[in-house]
Tab-separated table of C-alpha atoms in Angstrom:
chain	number	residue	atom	x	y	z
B	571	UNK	CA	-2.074	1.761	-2.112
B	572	UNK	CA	0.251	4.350	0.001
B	573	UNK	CA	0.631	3.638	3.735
B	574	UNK	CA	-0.930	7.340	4.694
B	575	UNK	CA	-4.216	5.439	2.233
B	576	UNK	CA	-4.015	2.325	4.292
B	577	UNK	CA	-4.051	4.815	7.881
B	578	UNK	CA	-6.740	6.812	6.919
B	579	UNK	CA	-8.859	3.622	5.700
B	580	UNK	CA	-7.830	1.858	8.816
B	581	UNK	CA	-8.474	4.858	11.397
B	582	UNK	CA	-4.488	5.202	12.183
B	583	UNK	CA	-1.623	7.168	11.732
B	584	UNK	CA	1.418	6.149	9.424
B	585	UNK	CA	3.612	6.090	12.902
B	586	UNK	CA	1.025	3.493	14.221
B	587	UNK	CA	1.475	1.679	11.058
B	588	UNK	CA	4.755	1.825	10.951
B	589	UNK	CA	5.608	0.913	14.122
B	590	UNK	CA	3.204	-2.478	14.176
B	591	UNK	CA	5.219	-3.234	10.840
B	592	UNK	CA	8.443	-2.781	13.380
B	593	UNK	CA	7.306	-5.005	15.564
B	594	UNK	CA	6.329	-7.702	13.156
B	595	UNK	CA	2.657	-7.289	13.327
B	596	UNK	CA	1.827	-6.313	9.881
B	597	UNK	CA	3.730	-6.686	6.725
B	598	UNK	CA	4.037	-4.641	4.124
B	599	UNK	CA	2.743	-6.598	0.487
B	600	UNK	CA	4.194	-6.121	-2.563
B	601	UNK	CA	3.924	-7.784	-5.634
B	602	UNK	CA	6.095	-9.277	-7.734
B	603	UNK	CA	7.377	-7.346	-10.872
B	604	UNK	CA	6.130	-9.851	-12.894
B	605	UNK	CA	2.485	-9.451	-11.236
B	606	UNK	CA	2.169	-5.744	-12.361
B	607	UNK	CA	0.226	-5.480	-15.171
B	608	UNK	CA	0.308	-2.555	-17.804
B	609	UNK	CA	-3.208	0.093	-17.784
B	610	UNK	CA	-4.934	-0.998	-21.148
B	611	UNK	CA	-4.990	1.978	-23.361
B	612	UNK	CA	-8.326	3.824	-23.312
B	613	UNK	CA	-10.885	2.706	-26.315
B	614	UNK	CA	-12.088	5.997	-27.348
B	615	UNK	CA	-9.384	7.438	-29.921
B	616	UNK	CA	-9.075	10.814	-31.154
């Protein structure tokens, strides 16, 4: 999910967002590499 997603959701703007990530109020999550995992490829074939 995108920051401007997160602000919208949340009633914000990104600069709001942003600056409480400045100030050590939020952090920003990201998974590890190793925790994405691949989209399945779709069952219907062609």
């Amino acid at each position: 999910m995108r920051i401007g997603e997160v602000a919208e959701k949340a009633g914000a703007s990104v600069r709001a967002l942003r600056h409480y990530e400045e100030q050590d109020l939020l952090h920003a999550f990201r998974p590890a590499a190793s925790a994405i995992t691949p989209t399945p490829p779709s069952a219907e074939s062609d």
